[in-house]
Rosetta silent file (secondary structure, phi, psi, omega in degrees, C-alpha in Angstrom):
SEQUENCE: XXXXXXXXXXXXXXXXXXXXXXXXXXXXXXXXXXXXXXXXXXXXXXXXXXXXXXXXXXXXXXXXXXXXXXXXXXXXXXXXXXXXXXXXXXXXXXXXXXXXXXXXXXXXXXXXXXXXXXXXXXXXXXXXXXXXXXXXXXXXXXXXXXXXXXX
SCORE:     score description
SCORE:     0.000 S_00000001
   1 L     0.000  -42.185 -165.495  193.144  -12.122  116.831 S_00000001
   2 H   -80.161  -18.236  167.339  192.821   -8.468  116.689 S_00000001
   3 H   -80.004  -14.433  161.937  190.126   -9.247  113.500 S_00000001
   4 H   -67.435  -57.820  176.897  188.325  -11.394  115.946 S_00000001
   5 H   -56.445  -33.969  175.272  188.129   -8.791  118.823 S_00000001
   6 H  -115.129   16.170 -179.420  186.463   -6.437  116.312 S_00000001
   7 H   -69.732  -79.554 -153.202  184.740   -9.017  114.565 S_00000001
   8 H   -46.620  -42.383 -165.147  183.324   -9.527  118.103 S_00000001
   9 H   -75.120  -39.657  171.862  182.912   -5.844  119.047 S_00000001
  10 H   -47.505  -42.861 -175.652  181.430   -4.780  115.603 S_00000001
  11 H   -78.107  -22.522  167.734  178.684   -7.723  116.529 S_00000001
  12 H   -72.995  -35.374 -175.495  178.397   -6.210  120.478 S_00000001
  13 H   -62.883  -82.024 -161.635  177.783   -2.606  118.480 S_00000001
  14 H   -41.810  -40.168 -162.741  175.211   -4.369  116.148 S_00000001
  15 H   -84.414  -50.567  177.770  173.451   -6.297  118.871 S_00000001
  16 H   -67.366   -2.689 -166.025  173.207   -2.999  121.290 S_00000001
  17 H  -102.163  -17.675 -179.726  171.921   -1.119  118.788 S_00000001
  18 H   -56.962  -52.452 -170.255  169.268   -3.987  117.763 S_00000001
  19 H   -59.744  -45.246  172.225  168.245   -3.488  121.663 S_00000001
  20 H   -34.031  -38.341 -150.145  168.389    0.544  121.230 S_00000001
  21 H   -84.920  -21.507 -159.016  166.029    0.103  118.035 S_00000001
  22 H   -94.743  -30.395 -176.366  163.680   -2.795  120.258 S_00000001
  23 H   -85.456  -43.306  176.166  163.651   -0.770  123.508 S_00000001
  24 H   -56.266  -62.856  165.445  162.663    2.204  121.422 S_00000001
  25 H   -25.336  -63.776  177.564  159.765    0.702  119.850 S_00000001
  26 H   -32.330  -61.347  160.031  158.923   -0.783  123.413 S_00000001
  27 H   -59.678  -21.141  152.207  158.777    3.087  124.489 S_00000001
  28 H   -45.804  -68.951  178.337  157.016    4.158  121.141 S_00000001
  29 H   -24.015  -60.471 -162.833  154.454    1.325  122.171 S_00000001
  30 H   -80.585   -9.122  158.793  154.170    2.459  125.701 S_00000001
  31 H   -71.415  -59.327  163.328  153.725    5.440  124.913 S_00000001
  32 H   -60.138   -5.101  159.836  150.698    5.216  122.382 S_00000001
  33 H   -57.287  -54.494 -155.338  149.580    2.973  125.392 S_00000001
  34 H   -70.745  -56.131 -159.560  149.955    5.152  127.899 S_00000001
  35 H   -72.287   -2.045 -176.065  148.232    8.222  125.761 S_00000001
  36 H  -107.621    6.129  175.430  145.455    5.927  124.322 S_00000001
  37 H   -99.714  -15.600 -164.704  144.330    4.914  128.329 S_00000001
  38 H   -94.660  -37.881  144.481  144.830    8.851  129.160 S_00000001
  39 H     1.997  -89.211 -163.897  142.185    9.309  126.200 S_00000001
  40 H   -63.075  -43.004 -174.838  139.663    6.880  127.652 S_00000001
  41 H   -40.426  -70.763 -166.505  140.418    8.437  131.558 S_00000001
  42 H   -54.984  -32.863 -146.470  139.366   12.228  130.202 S_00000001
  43 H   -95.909  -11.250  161.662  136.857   10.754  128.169 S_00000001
  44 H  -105.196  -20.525 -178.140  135.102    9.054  131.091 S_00000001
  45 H   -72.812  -27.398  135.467  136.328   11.328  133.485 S_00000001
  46 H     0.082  -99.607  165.824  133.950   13.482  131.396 S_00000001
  47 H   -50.835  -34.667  145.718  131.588   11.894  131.239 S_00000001
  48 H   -50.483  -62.722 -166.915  131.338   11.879  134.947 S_00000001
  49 H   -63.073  -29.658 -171.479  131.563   15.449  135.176 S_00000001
  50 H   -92.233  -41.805  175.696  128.372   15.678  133.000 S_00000001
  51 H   -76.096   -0.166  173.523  126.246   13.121  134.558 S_00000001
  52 H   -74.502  -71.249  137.390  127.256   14.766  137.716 S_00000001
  53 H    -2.490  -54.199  179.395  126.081   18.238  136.555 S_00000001
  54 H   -77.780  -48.814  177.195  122.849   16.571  134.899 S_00000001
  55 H   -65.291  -29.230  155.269  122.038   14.929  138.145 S_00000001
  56 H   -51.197  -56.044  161.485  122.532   18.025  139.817 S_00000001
  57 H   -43.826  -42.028 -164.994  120.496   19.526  137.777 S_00000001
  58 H   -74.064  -34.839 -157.496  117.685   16.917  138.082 S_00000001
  59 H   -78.461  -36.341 -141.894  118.051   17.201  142.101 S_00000001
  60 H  -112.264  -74.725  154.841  117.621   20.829  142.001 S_00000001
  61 H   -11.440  -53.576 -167.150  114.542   20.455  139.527 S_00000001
  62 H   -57.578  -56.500 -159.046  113.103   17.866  142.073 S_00000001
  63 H   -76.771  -23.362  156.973  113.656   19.802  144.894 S_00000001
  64 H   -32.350  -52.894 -168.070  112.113   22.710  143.209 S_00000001
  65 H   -82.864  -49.931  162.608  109.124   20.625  142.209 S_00000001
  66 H   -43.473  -42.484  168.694  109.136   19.527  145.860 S_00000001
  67 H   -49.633  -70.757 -178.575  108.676   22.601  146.853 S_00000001
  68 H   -62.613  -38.141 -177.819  105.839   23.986  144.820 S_00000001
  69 H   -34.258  -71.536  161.328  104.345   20.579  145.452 S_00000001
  70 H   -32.432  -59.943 -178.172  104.546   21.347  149.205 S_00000001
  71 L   114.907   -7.195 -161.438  103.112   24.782  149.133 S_00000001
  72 L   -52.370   71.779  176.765  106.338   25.919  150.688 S_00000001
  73 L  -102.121  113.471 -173.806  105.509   29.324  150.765 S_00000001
  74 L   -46.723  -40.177  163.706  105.978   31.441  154.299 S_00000001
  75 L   -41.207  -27.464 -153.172  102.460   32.733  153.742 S_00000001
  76 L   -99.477  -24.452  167.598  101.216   29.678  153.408 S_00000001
  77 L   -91.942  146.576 -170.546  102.634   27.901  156.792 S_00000001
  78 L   -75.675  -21.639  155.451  101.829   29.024  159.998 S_00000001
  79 L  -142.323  150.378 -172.666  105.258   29.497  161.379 S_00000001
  80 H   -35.089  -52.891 -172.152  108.846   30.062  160.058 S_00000001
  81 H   -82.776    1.548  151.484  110.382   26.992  161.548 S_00000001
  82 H   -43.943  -73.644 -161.063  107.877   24.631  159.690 S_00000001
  83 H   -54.600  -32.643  165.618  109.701   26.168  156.520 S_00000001
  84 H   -88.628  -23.921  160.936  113.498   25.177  157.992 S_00000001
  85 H   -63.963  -51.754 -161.392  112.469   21.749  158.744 S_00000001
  86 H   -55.562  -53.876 -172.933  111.139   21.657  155.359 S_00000001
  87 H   -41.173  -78.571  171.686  114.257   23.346  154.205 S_00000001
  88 H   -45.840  -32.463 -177.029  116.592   21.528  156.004 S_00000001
  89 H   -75.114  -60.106  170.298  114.877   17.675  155.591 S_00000001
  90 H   -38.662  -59.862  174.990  115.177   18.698  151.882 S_00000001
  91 H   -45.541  -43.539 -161.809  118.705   19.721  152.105 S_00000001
  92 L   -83.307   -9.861  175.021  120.022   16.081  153.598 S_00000001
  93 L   -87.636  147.993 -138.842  118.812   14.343  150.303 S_00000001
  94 L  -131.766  -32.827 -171.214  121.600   13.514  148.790 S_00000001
  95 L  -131.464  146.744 -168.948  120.536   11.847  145.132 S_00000001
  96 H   -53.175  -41.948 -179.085  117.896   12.256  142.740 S_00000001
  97 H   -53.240  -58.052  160.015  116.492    8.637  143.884 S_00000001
  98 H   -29.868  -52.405 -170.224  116.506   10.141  147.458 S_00000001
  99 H   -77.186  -41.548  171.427  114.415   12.754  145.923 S_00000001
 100 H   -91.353  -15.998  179.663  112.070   10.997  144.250 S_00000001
 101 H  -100.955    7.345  172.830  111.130    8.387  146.703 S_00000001
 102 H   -73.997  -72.822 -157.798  110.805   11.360  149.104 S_00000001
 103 H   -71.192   -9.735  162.665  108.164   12.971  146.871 S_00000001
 104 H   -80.879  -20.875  170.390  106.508   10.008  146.290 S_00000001
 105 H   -59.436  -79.886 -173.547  106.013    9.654  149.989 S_00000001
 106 H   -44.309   -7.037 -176.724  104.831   12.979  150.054 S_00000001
 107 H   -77.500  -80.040 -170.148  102.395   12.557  147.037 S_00000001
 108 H   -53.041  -52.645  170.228  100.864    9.657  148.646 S_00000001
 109 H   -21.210  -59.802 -165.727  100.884   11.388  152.310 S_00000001
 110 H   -59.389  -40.276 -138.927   98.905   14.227  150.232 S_00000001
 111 H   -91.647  -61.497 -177.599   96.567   11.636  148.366 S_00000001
 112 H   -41.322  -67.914 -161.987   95.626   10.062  151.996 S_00000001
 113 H   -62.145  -20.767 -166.737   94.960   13.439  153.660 S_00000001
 114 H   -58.667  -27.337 -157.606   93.358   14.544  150.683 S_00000001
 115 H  -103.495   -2.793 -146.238   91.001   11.227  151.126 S_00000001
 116 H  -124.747  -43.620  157.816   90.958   11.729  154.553 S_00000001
 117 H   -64.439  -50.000  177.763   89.302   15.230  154.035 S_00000001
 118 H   -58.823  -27.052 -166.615   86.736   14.271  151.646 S_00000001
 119 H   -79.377  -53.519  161.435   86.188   11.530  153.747 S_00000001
 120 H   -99.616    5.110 -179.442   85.624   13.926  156.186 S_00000001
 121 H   -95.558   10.901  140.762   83.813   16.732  155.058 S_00000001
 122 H   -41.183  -65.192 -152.037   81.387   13.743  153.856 S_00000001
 123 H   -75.132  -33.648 -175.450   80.439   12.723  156.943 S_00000001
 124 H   -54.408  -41.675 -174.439   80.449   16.434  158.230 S_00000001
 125 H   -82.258  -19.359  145.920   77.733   17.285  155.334 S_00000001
 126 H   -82.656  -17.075  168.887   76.016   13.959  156.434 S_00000001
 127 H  -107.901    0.753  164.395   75.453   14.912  160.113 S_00000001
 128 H   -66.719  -46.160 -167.212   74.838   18.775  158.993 S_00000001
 129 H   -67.133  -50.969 -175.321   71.447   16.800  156.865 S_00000001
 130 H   -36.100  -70.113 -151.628   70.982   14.438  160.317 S_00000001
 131 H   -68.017  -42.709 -174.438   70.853   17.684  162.470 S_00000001
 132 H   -59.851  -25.678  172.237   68.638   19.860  159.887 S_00000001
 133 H   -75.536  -16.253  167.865   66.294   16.777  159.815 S_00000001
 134 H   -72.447  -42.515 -177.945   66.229   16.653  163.280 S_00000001
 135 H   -70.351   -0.288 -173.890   65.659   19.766  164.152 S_00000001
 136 H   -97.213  -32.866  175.603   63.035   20.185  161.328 S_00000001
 137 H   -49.070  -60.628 -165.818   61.001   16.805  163.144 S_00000001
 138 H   -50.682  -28.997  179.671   61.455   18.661  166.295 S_00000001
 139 H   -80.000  -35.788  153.801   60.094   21.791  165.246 S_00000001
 140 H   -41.734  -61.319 -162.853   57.285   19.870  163.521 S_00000001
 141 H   -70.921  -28.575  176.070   56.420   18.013  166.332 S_00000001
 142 H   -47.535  -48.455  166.167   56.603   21.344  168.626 S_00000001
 143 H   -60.862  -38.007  171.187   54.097   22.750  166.343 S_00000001
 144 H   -82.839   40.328  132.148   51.407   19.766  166.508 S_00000001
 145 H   -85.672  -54.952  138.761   51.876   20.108  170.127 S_00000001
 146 H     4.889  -90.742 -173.266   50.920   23.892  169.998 S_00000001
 147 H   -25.594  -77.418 -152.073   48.347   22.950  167.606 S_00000001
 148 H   -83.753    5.887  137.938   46.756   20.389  169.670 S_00000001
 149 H  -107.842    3.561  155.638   46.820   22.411  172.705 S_00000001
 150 H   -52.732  -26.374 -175.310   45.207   25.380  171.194 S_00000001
 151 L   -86.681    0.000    0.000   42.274   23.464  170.448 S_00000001
């Protein structure tokens, strides 16, 4: 009996130690698990950091570019608080996308007034020729009136 009992216990030893060697593995495993997912986390959390940084960048470009676009210069606007709405409306953009469909507004905005000037300093350089031809009949006809009462 007592060669049974350690028959039995020697095979309870043997058996916990199978689970010692099988749980360890499990925890080897879960380990190179754990440390290959904390891998890809830095390595996108990364990657994050850098397209954050590049889009910052590009925003800051934009608004830059926005700027010169604009003219924002305090000489160049007639009063200060033009230049903090600009400032401020600029500020409130949030993403490069933001940024770019702003300046394409403003682009086009520009292209219109631009078209809207030519358009008018057209017409203005067509009714400056109207008035000098009028005023050249009229002086014409003033003179044959002269004329033909001098005679």
């Amino acid at each position: 009996m007592s060669q049974d009992l350690t028959t039995q216990w020697l095979t309870e030893i043997q058996s916990l130690r199978q689970q010692i060697v099988d749980i360890q593995h499990e925890r080897d495993a879960a380990w190179e698990s754990a440390q290959k997912w904390r891998k890809l986390y830095n390595t996108e959390a990364e990657q994050r950091r850098t397209d954050t940084q590049l889009s910052q960048q590009a925003i800051a470009s934009l608004k830059a570019e926005l700027q010169k676009v604009q003219g924002l210069d305090t000489g160049a606007l007639p009063d200060g608080t033009a230049v903090t709405a600009i400032q401020q409306e600029i500020a409130q953009l949030q993403s490069a996308d933001e940024l770019k469909t702003k300046l394409l507004t403003v682009i086009q905005e520009r292209d219109r007034l631009l078209q809207a000037l030519k358009t008018e300093q057209d017409n203005h350089a067509q009714t400056r020729n109207n008035l000098t031809t009028a005023l050249g009949d009229a002086i014409d006809g003033w003179t044959r009136e002269r004329v033909a009462l001098e005679q």
